[in-house]
Structure formats: C-alpha cells, structure tokens
XYZ file of N, CA and C in Angstrom:
753
model
N 71.186 147.117 123.488
C 71.620 148.116 122.388
C 70.740 148.066 121.230
N 70.271 149.265 120.844
C 69.393 149.407 119.813
C 69.842 149.057 118.437
N 68.959 148.809 117.499
C 69.305 148.417 116.204
C 70.193 149.500 115.503
N 69.890 150.794 115.900
C 70.654 151.893 115.318
C 72.066 151.881 115.725
N 72.390 151.550 116.913
C 73.811 151.536 117.404
C 74.411 150.300 116.837
N 73.696 149.224 116.518
C 74.252 148.056 115.792
C 74.822 148.495 114.445
N 73.907 149.440 113.773
C 74.302 149.857 112.555
C 75.636 150.664 112.583
N 75.716 151.516 113.500
C 76.913 152.476 113.707
C 78.177 151.486 114.095
N 77.899 150.479 114.817
C 78.980 149.475 115.127
C 79.544 148.845 113.783
N 78.552 148.474 112.959
C 78.930 147.873 111.644
C 79.642 148.848 110.772
N 79.188 150.060 110.827
C 80.019 151.134 110.056
C 81.381 151.300 110.578
N 81.534 151.262 111.869
C 82.873 151.320 112.455
C 83.758 150.189 111.946
N 83.163 149.015 111.957
C 83.848 147.824 111.421
C 84.230 147.989 109.958
N 83.296 148.526 109.133
C 83.573 148.594 107.763
C 84.792 149.681 107.518
N 84.782 150.663 108.485
C 85.870 151.645 108.176
C 87.216 151.110 108.371
N 87.448 149.923 108.982
C 88.776 149.254 109.060
C 89.254 148.732 107.715
N 88.147 148.522 106.774
C 88.457 148.022 105.393
C 89.009 149.154 104.554
N 90.248 148.979 104.000
C 90.811 150.106 103.186
C 89.895 150.567 102.000
N 89.126 149.681 101.466
C 88.313 150.123 100.383
C 87.008 150.855 100.743
N 86.739 150.951 102.084
C 85.494 151.598 102.491
C 85.828 152.644 103.511
N 86.350 153.752 103.166
C 86.694 154.809 104.248
C 85.471 155.514 104.752
N 84.700 154.920 105.737
C 83.455 155.516 106.244
C 83.743 156.338 107.439
N 83.079 157.442 107.630
C 83.172 158.296 108.848
C 82.935 157.488 110.139
N 83.798 157.632 111.061
C 83.668 156.965 112.361
C 83.010 157.817 113.405
N 81.911 157.491 113.879
C 81.159 158.342 114.905
C 81.853 158.120 116.304
N 82.001 159.176 117.033
C 82.626 159.188 118.325
C 81.701 160.056 119.292
N 81.392 159.623 120.492
C 80.552 160.406 121.295
C 80.822 160.188 122.832
N 80.413 161.120 123.657
C 80.550 161.098 125.012
C 79.292 160.882 125.783
N 79.114 159.974 126.832
C 77.899 159.828 127.625
C 77.633 161.150 128.260
N 76.303 161.544 128.319
C 75.937 162.745 129.026
C 74.657 162.551 129.795
N 74.412 163.498 130.622
C 73.188 163.379 131.481
C 72.094 164.233 130.966
N 72.258 165.050 130.062
C 71.259 166.094 129.626
C 70.066 165.281 129.001
N 68.904 165.766 129.381
C 67.686 165.045 128.898
C 67.247 165.694 127.416
N 67.971 166.605 127.001
C 67.581 167.298 125.781
C 68.380 166.749 124.711
N 67.813 166.164 123.584
C 68.542 165.615 122.578
C 69.287 166.696 121.740
N 70.443 166.468 121.224
C 71.142 167.398 120.345
C 71.914 166.650 119.361
N 72.064 167.303 118.178
C 72.867 166.696 117.137
C 74.335 166.718 117.568
N 75.084 165.590 117.092
C 76.448 165.592 117.377
C 77.309 165.460 116.103
N 78.171 166.444 115.797
C 78.953 166.348 114.465
C 80.186 165.572 114.797
N 80.210 164.424 114.118
C 81.235 163.446 114.394
C 82.356 163.472 113.353
N 83.515 163.570 113.827
C 84.643 163.687 112.895
C 85.086 162.397 112.197
N 85.723 162.459 111.109
C 86.078 161.376 110.372
C 87.520 160.975 110.832
N 87.867 159.738 111.191
C 89.144 159.230 111.499
C 89.988 159.122 110.279
N 91.140 159.734 110.374
C 92.116 159.608 109.315
C 93.004 158.286 109.507
N 93.338 157.716 108.330
C 94.115 156.407 108.500
C 95.467 156.720 109.152
N 95.624 155.752 110.237
C 96.879 155.893 111.023
C 96.768 156.852 112.191
N 95.701 157.559 112.433
C 95.583 158.485 113.520
C 94.872 157.795 114.657
N 95.045 158.343 115.856
C 94.279 157.803 117.012
C 92.907 158.424 116.973
N 91.935 157.673 117.617
C 90.564 158.050 117.615
C 90.410 159.457 118.217
N 89.651 160.370 117.576
C 89.451 161.681 118.147
C 88.247 161.639 119.201
N 88.243 162.624 120.156
C 87.170 162.801 120.953
C 86.165 163.755 120.483
N 84.886 163.584 120.941
C 83.833 164.479 120.404
C 83.611 165.507 121.577
N 83.749 166.739 121.292
C 83.420 167.822 122.300
C 81.986 167.945 122.428
N 81.430 168.106 123.640
C 80.051 168.490 123.870
C 79.906 169.719 124.784
N 78.873 170.492 124.443
C 78.653 171.664 125.246
C 77.247 171.781 125.604
N 76.918 172.624 126.559
C 75.623 172.779 127.140
C 74.721 173.756 126.415
N 75.291 174.668 125.630
C 74.491 175.672 125.012
C 74.714 175.720 123.607
N 73.691 176.261 122.823
C 73.715 176.214 121.362
C 74.984 177.121 120.914
N 75.062 178.319 121.445
C 76.144 179.202 121.136
C 77.454 178.608 121.190
N 77.802 177.892 122.390
C 78.986 177.252 122.595
C 79.185 176.150 121.626
N 78.163 175.439 121.294
C 78.181 174.306 120.431
C 78.672 174.742 119.033
N 78.106 175.761 118.594
C 78.425 176.233 117.129
C 79.819 176.869 117.169
N 80.197 177.410 118.317
C 81.547 177.966 118.512
C 82.586 176.873 118.378
N 82.291 175.751 119.048
C 83.161 174.607 118.953
C 83.241 174.020 117.566
N 82.046 173.961 116.973
C 82.016 173.504 115.453
C 82.810 174.331 114.583
N 82.621 175.629 114.734
C 83.339 176.582 113.883
C 84.805 176.443 114.039
N 85.275 176.403 115.373
C 86.711 176.387 115.647
C 87.383 175.015 115.134
N 86.646 173.982 115.224
C 87.205 172.600 114.847
C 87.167 172.502 113.298
N 86.252 173.147 112.627
C 86.245 173.150 111.130
C 87.574 173.853 110.748
N 87.907 174.932 111.393
C 89.158 175.596 111.137
C 90.314 174.810 111.465
N 90.290 174.019 112.518
C 91.359 173.207 112.833
C 91.633 172.079 111.863
N 90.486 171.509 111.400
C 90.641 170.466 110.281
C 91.370 170.862 109.101
N 91.262 172.154 108.799
C 91.897 172.661 107.599
C 93.350 172.863 107.770
N 93.835 172.846 109.018
C 95.301 173.092 109.209
C 95.814 174.413 108.723
N 96.837 174.324 107.804
C 97.368 175.577 107.292
C 96.437 176.172 106.243
N 95.661 175.267 105.607
C 94.670 175.834 104.579
C 93.310 175.848 105.266
N 92.744 177.048 105.547
C 91.518 177.254 106.246
C 90.365 176.584 105.425
N 89.462 175.919 106.106
C 88.265 175.347 105.505
C 87.212 176.541 105.357
N 86.827 176.769 104.122
C 86.012 177.905 103.748
C 84.678 177.626 103.140
N 84.728 176.473 102.264
C 83.602 176.066 101.508
C 83.190 174.708 102.043
N 82.003 174.593 102.602
C 81.490 173.330 103.111
C 80.113 173.019 102.627
N 79.951 171.631 102.221
C 78.629 171.263 101.698
C 77.915 170.334 102.804
N 76.707 170.617 103.051
C 75.958 169.665 104.036
C 74.898 169.055 103.187
N 74.829 167.691 103.432
C 73.797 166.818 102.861
C 73.332 165.743 103.683
N 72.046 165.372 103.637
C 71.604 164.280 104.297
C 71.518 163.002 103.643
N 71.541 161.815 104.222
C 71.481 160.600 103.542
C 70.166 160.399 102.778
N 69.133 160.753 103.486
C 67.723 160.650 102.854
C 66.790 161.890 102.993
N 65.677 161.726 102.451
C 64.717 162.909 102.431
C 64.059 163.052 103.735
N 64.241 162.220 104.613
C 63.562 162.271 106.077
C 64.359 163.093 106.972
N 65.486 163.635 106.627
C 66.272 164.567 107.497
C 66.625 165.858 106.736
N 66.448 166.947 107.402
C 66.788 168.317 106.790
C 68.037 168.721 107.420
N 68.818 169.458 106.523
C 70.139 170.094 107.003
C 69.941 171.461 107.329
N 68.795 172.051 107.096
C 68.678 173.515 107.351
C 68.982 174.006 108.797
N 68.601 173.285 109.820
C 68.929 173.711 111.150
C 70.515 173.974 111.346
N 71.272 172.979 110.758
C 72.600 173.045 110.974
C 73.282 174.128 110.069
N 72.877 174.243 108.894
C 73.551 175.366 108.073
C 73.162 176.709 108.573
N 71.831 176.967 108.862
C 71.437 178.262 109.374
C 72.056 178.571 110.708
N 72.037 177.580 111.582
C 72.633 177.767 112.882
C 74.107 178.101 112.860
N 74.836 177.412 112.130
C 76.294 177.717 111.929
C 76.447 179.067 111.350
N 75.664 179.421 110.217
C 75.840 180.690 109.493
C 75.501 181.757 110.453
N 74.453 181.668 111.220
C 74.052 182.775 112.094
C 75.062 182.951 113.244
N 75.603 181.848 113.755
C 76.573 182.004 114.825
C 77.853 182.761 114.281
N 78.358 182.297 113.086
C 79.597 182.863 112.586
C 79.277 184.314 112.193
N 78.017 184.606 111.659
C 77.774 185.950 111.328
C 77.724 186.824 112.593
N 77.332 186.354 113.741
C 77.120 187.030 114.897
C 78.556 187.416 115.492
N 79.633 186.630 115.065
C 80.941 186.858 115.471
C 81.633 187.838 114.581
N 80.982 188.413 113.612
C 81.579 189.394 112.616
C 82.083 188.793 111.422
N 81.956 187.444 111.175
C 82.459 186.858 109.890
C 81.384 187.095 108.856
N 81.887 187.243 107.643
C 80.935 187.455 106.430
C 80.660 186.027 105.995
N 79.447 185.724 106.082
C 78.950 184.261 105.746
C 78.015 184.334 104.628
N 78.253 183.407 103.685
C 77.311 183.252 102.469
C 76.750 181.783 102.614
N 75.466 181.588 102.482
C 74.821 180.317 102.540
C 73.879 180.250 101.342
N 73.832 179.073 100.736
C 72.948 178.730 99.662
C 72.581 177.289 99.598
N 71.501 177.071 98.877
C 71.006 175.622 98.758
C 70.992 175.273 97.260
N 71.244 173.998 97.067
C 71.314 173.508 95.651
C 69.996 172.552 95.615
N 69.161 173.070 94.750
C 67.830 172.316 94.590
C 67.460 172.202 93.176
N 66.683 171.099 92.888
C 66.208 170.961 91.447
C 65.128 171.965 91.077
N 65.160 172.451 89.854
C 64.169 173.438 89.460
C 64.020 173.215 87.887
N 62.882 172.922 87.401
C 62.640 172.800 86.003
C 63.618 171.908 85.345
N 63.893 170.755 86.034
C 64.773 169.783 85.407
C 66.226 169.962 85.573
N 66.694 171.013 86.257
C 68.094 171.188 86.411
C 68.331 171.721 87.822
N 69.627 171.710 88.333
C 69.938 172.196 89.709
C 70.231 173.701 89.629
N 69.796 174.406 90.750
C 70.078 175.762 90.904
C 70.491 176.096 92.217
N 71.566 176.801 92.445
C 72.193 177.301 93.716
C 71.527 178.581 93.959
N 70.769 178.668 95.096
C 70.079 179.741 95.471
C 70.451 180.247 96.904
N 70.679 181.556 96.989
C 71.151 182.138 98.335
C 70.098 181.859 99.360
N 70.569 181.597 100.638
C 69.619 181.581 101.782
C 69.730 182.884 102.470
N 68.645 183.744 102.288
C 68.826 185.070 102.768
C 68.579 185.152 104.358
N 68.051 184.059 104.867
C 67.892 184.129 106.365
C 69.071 183.550 107.192
N 70.193 183.272 106.391
C 71.306 182.702 107.129
C 72.519 183.585 106.954
N 73.195 183.837 108.154
C 74.340 184.595 108.186
C 74.295 186.071 108.184
N 73.151 186.640 107.852
C 72.910 188.089 107.921
C 73.509 188.845 106.758
N 73.784 188.199 105.699
C 74.455 188.849 104.508
C 73.341 189.611 103.815
N 73.444 190.847 103.664
C 72.391 191.753 103.052
C 72.348 191.742 101.539
N 73.534 191.555 100.825
C 73.605 191.661 99.505
C 72.994 190.398 98.818
N 71.989 190.506 97.961
C 71.377 189.377 97.356
C 72.130 189.031 95.989
N 72.391 187.677 95.885
C 73.155 187.161 94.807
C 72.226 186.431 93.896
N 72.430 186.580 92.502
C 71.587 185.934 91.566
C 71.836 184.385 91.619
N 70.873 183.574 91.455
C 70.968 182.124 91.463
C 71.989 181.618 90.304
N 72.438 180.444 90.564
C 73.385 179.787 89.520
C 72.859 178.479 89.194
N 72.569 178.234 87.929
C 72.187 177.028 87.397
C 73.404 176.139 87.143
N 73.363 174.901 87.535
C 74.564 173.980 87.546
C 74.138 172.592 86.916
N 74.932 172.167 86.034
C 74.809 170.797 85.555
C 76.053 170.155 86.135
N 76.010 169.373 87.097
C 77.099 168.732 87.789
C 77.730 167.725 86.948
N 77.106 167.260 85.913
C 77.599 166.177 85.078
C 78.293 166.657 83.764
N 78.426 167.939 83.714
C 79.156 168.602 82.586
C 80.606 169.087 83.148
N 81.558 169.110 82.350
C 82.924 169.327 82.791
C 83.087 170.771 83.201
N 82.360 171.668 82.572
C 82.465 173.064 82.782
C 81.888 173.618 84.050
N 81.175 172.768 84.747
C 80.468 173.421 85.905
C 81.332 173.960 86.970
N 82.491 173.388 87.208
C 83.431 173.801 88.236
C 83.825 175.274 87.988
N 84.087 175.633 86.737
C 84.539 176.979 86.343
C 83.285 177.948 86.568
N 82.132 177.444 86.210
C 80.990 178.368 86.382
C 80.796 178.681 87.941
N 80.995 177.535 88.704
C 80.822 177.660 90.189
C 81.757 178.593 90.782
N 83.062 178.513 90.320
C 84.170 179.323 90.808
C 83.969 180.799 90.410
N 83.518 181.017 89.226
C 83.185 182.412 88.767
C 82.091 182.996 89.571
N 81.221 182.168 89.849
C 79.951 182.717 90.690
C 80.411 183.072 91.990
N 81.287 182.283 92.612
C 81.735 182.631 93.942
C 82.669 183.874 93.932
N 83.352 184.040 92.889
C 84.353 185.158 92.814
C 83.565 186.429 92.679
N 82.308 186.372 92.205
C 81.579 187.664 92.087
C 80.885 188.083 93.372
N 80.995 187.271 94.453
C 80.394 187.649 95.716
C 81.265 188.794 96.387
N 80.543 189.885 96.661
C 81.190 191.096 97.232
C 80.423 191.480 98.493
N 81.223 191.624 99.583
C 82.586 191.222 99.770
C 82.815 189.745 99.723
N 84.115 189.406 99.717
C 84.459 187.954 99.570
C 84.104 187.403 100.941
N 83.247 186.352 101.012
C 82.810 185.787 102.242
C 83.927 185.063 102.998
N 83.986 185.029 104.275
C 84.845 184.331 105.137
C 84.482 182.846 105.136
N 83.249 182.506 105.011
C 82.690 181.145 105.124
C 81.573 180.965 104.114
N 81.644 179.843 103.442
C 80.468 179.532 102.407
C 79.903 178.199 102.771
N 78.582 178.194 103.149
C 77.834 176.931 103.509
C 76.858 176.618 102.408
N 77.012 175.426 102.004
C 76.042 175.082 100.852
C 75.261 173.870 101.325
N 73.954 173.836 100.947
C 73.206 172.736 101.194
C 73.045 171.910 99.895
N 73.291 170.623 99.965
C 73.191 169.737 98.803
C 71.887 168.950 98.839
N 71.468 168.247 97.837
C 70.301 167.390 97.826
C 70.577 166.037 98.543
N 69.594 165.393 99.074
C 69.905 164.207 99.816
C 70.711 163.150 99.013
N 71.658 162.466 99.546
C 72.447 161.535 98.890
C 71.719 160.308 98.441
N 70.460 160.076 99.087
C 69.610 158.984 98.542
C 69.127 159.179 97.146
N 69.004 160.523 96.802
C 68.533 160.779 95.456
C 69.605 160.761 94.370
N 70.799 161.171 94.750
C 71.981 161.325 93.749
C 73.204 161.556 94.452
N 74.374 161.469 93.741
C 75.562 161.967 94.327
C 75.909 163.397 94.080
N 74.852 164.246 93.717
C 75.166 165.584 93.377
C 75.768 166.369 94.476
N 75.392 166.152 95.740
C 75.957 166.841 96.858
C 77.471 166.557 96.992
N 77.903 165.221 96.791
C 79.176 164.883 96.915
C 80.008 165.423 95.748
N 79.386 165.466 94.498
C 80.115 166.084 93.433
C 80.361 167.524 93.666
N 79.330 168.230 94.163
C 79.609 169.640 94.610
C 80.639 169.800 95.550
N 80.735 168.916 96.504
C 81.833 169.048 97.557
C 83.192 168.865 96.976
N 83.323 168.178 95.834
C 84.598 168.034 95.222
C 85.278 169.467 94.904
N 84.388 170.405 94.551
C 84.952 171.703 94.291
C 84.977 172.621 95.563
N 84.724 172.005 96.746
C 84.765 172.707 97.967
C 85.747 172.025 98.916
N 85.782 172.396 100.212
C 86.779 171.869 101.113
C 86.263 170.594 101.755
N 84.893 170.236 101.570
C 84.508 168.977 102.153
C 83.041 168.872 102.153
N 82.591 167.666 102.601
C 81.215 167.274 102.834
C 80.852 166.902 104.296
N 79.750 167.411 104.757
C 79.302 166.984 106.095
C 77.879 166.289 105.849
N 77.833 165.103 106.409
C 76.578 164.351 106.195
C 75.763 164.606 107.446
N 74.434 164.860 107.256
C 73.498 165.124 108.372
C 72.477 164.024 108.536
N 72.617 163.185 109.512
C 71.677 161.974 109.807
C 70.846 162.203 110.997
N 69.949 161.280 111.264
C 69.118 161.354 112.476
C 69.177 160.053 113.253
N 69.444 160.105 114.552
C 69.562 158.897 115.321
C 68.266 158.120 115.314
N 68.372 156.857 115.170
C 67.332 155.899 115.061
C 66.165 156.188 114.110
N 66.518 157.042 113.149
C 65.515 157.443 112.097
C 66.014 157.103 110.712
N 67.377 157.583 110.454
C 67.981 157.282 109.225
C 68.327 155.839 109.125
N 67.781 155.222 108.072
C 67.849 153.717 107.958
C 69.339 153.229 107.598
N 69.629 152.086 107.989
C 71.025 151.525 107.752
C 71.473 151.621 106.267
N 70.548 151.378 105.454
C 70.969 151.356 104.015
C 71.292 152.781 103.497
N 70.454 153.751 104.121
C 70.860 155.096 103.702
C 72.190 155.661 104.131
N 72.647 155.188 105.274
C 73.959 155.497 105.888
C 74.975 155.015 104.914
N 74.852 153.756 104.581
C 75.738 153.073 103.737
C 75.724 153.720 102.358
N 74.614 154.069 101.827
C 74.578 154.721 100.502
C 75.267 156.050 100.495
N 74.988 156.839 101.524
C 75.647 158.182 101.633
C 77.163 158.048 101.635
N 77.683 157.203 102.508
C 79.139 156.991 102.683
C 79.704 156.451 101.319
N 78.923 155.551 100.610
C 79.465 154.953 99.420
C 79.492 156.075 98.221
N 78.496 156.797 98.172
C 78.452 157.788 97.149
C 79.422 158.882 97.358
N 79.716 159.222 98.725
C 80.784 160.290 98.928
C 82.071 159.554 98.497
N 82.275 158.354 98.824
C 83.583 157.670 98.470
C 83.777 157.592 96.942
N 82.722 157.148 96.239
C 82.884 157.164 94.785
C 83.046 158.452 94.129
N 82.465 159.406 94.552
C 82.665 160.870 94.130
C 84.102 161.353 94.433
N 84.795 160.711 95.292
C 86.113 161.189 95.774
C 86.209 162.512 96.336
N 85.051 162.889 97.047
C 85.153 164.126 97.825
C 85.636 163.873 99.228
N 86.021 164.944 99.967
C 86.495 164.770 101.315
C 85.315 164.807 102.299
N 85.200 163.886 103.016
C 84.106 163.813 104.058
C 84.546 164.304 105.407
N 84.095 165.430 105.841
C 84.604 166.049 107.063
C 84.080 165.416 108.368
N 82.729 164.962 108.262
C 82.153 164.343 109.484
C 80.683 164.066 109.182
N 80.025 163.673 110.303
C 78.581 163.353 110.359
C 77.888 164.065 111.441
N 76.786 164.675 111.136
C 75.953 165.368 112.202
C 74.911 164.331 112.518
N 74.765 163.888 113.776
C 73.784 163.068 114.328
C 72.771 163.796 115.127
N 71.527 163.933 114.672
C 70.445 164.553 115.461
C 69.900 163.565 116.450
N 69.464 164.061 117.560
C 68.726 163.254 118.578
C 69.504 162.192 119.264
N 70.812 162.488 119.496
C 71.596 161.488 120.283
C 71.075 161.397 121.727
N 70.770 160.137 122.084
C 70.243 159.811 123.385
C 71.312 159.804 124.424
N 70.793 159.803 125.800
C 71.669 159.764 126.869
C 72.498 158.546 126.793
N 71.907 157.368 126.506
C 72.717 156.063 126.587
C 73.544 155.977 125.290
N 74.777 155.677 125.443
C 75.591 155.419 124.282
C 76.409 154.159 124.674
N 76.560 153.277 123.669
C 77.214 152.050 123.920
C 78.628 152.113 124.240
N 79.214 151.072 124.953
C 80.546 151.111 125.450
C 81.556 151.298 124.267
N 81.297 150.664 123.109
C 82.322 150.745 122.102
C 82.435 152.135 121.607
N 81.390 153.022 121.607
C 81.627 154.396 121.241
C 82.393 154.997 122.262
N 82.213 154.806 123.617
C 82.963 155.451 124.677
C 84.440 155.106 124.615
N 84.719 153.838 124.094
C 86.168 153.392 124.122
C 86.937 154.170 123.089
N 86.197 154.760 122.110
C 86.867 155.425 120.972
C 87.514 156.793 121.430
N 87.273 157.147 122.760
C 87.794 158.513 123.224
C 89.309 158.473 123.522
N 89.968 157.359 123.586
C 91.328 157.307 123.970
C 92.256 157.789 122.898
N 93.357 158.388 123.350
C 94.413 158.824 122.386
C 94.225 160.243 121.909
N 95.107 160.668 121.062
C 94.983 162.006 120.460
C 94.895 161.821 118.882
N 94.222 162.668 118.278
C 94.002 162.557 116.893
C 93.725 163.820 116.197
N 93.032 163.797 115.079
C 92.642 165.130 114.460
C 91.647 165.817 115.292
N 91.641 167.141 115.205
C 90.728 167.954 116.070
C 89.242 167.554 115.848
N 88.542 167.432 117.010
C 87.154 167.017 116.947
C 86.388 168.155 116.276
N 85.206 167.816 115.801
C 84.311 168.895 115.247
C 83.488 169.424 116.452
N 82.394 168.897 116.737
C 81.556 169.499 117.788
C 80.187 168.850 117.911
N 79.443 169.089 119.004
C 78.101 168.948 119.025
C 77.365 170.214 118.728
N 76.204 170.187 118.212
C 75.480 171.435 117.994
C 74.019 171.228 118.209
N 73.452 171.912 119.073
C 71.999 171.644 119.538
C 71.115 172.725 118.766
N 69.905 172.191 118.280
C 68.874 173.098 117.708
C 68.513 174.060 118.699
C-alpha cells in the first residue's frame, strides 16, 4: 500500500474524532487503465458509508456529479459551489469547466468565475469559456476579511441576468489561505480538488482543517489520477446506505 493510501487511511481515522470532521474518501476498484478523478462524498455523522459511483465516459461522469450535487441539497437545491485545491500543484479548472460545460449542454444556465489575487486584493472574474454563458459580467473586488463582503457578493450575484441555475466558483489554494473556505460560507459548500500520490499529506490536513475552522460546509473531495489498485479498507466502506454519492469525473 502506497504512502498516499496510508495518508487517506489516517484521514479516515481522524474523521472518527468529533473535533476533526474530515471528508471520507470512498472508491470502487475498477479495471480501466485510464486515470480519472473521483469526487468523494463527505460522510455525515450517524450515517452509513456512501458508495462512490463510477462511470466509463466523461459525459456520464458529470451527469452523475450534477445529479448527486442536487441530491445532497435535498429540499434545498445546491446552486452555489466553491472548488479549491489543497496546494498550488493541483488545478481545479478541469473540474469547474467540465461540470459547467456539461450542465450548460443540458440547457441549464451556468455561471462560472474564479477568485484570484490582483493588485493586493481578491477579484471574482467570470470564466467566459465555461458554461456557454454569453453575457459578460463585470469583475467583483472582495475583501473576505471585512464584514460587508457577503452583501457585496450577494448583490453581485443578484445582478446576473438571467438568474443562473448553477454558480461554480474557483477559490485560491487552501495552502495559501482560508479564503476559498470563507467564500464557501456564503455558498452551498466547498469541494476540495486533490491529486492522488501528488498532494502531500500535510496539505490534505491543512485543507480539511482550514475548511473546518472557517465553518463552511465541505461537500466532498475530487481525487485526480485514481489508480486501478485501491486498498481493502476503501472497498469496505461501500456497505450500507447513506447520503447520495457524488461521482467520478474524468478529464
């Protein structure tokens, strides 16, 4: 068992501690030789371990992801999602654009934007190549450490015409700051994007800790490059019924 899977096992053990509610990865062994990222759901306290759906095509993968994001919301639909990586060595762009373009192809109105630092402050800038939304929106400067930023953010979203069905936001790496987690507090939740056997143990822990301290809702973790071999302890997590799984999604 590789060092990376030892890290995931340690994270699984940490999740059992009430003070450290860390996302639990769940996966299914597969024979495909092509690596694909797996979006792993967070286990809710008291629930049975959820299973991770896997599909063979990109379109079906994002369809599963979209459907399960909706299912996670229950009666209140999940509409605003923040994606962020633990460190600078992983990009979230393939996930945000892939999901945005898939949802847009289904006829949903999708708005995607990225939060990046510019001239010493953060700016939310629309991603024009994601979702097929033709209307250009002016960027929004945000200071996430001021109390008024949430009202500025809400006003900015309210000016989007037509009102989008889905809003996907890219946050800065959690290694740099908790800004992505702070942004997620004003949204429906945070999705952490990591990379198998690349994202270091300390960055996984740091990302989970910063999300916890920010008190945002963590929806799950995207794992890029999942290999064919998966340890038995991951496979054992498939038993029982629990919250709806998210999905795997291949680049």
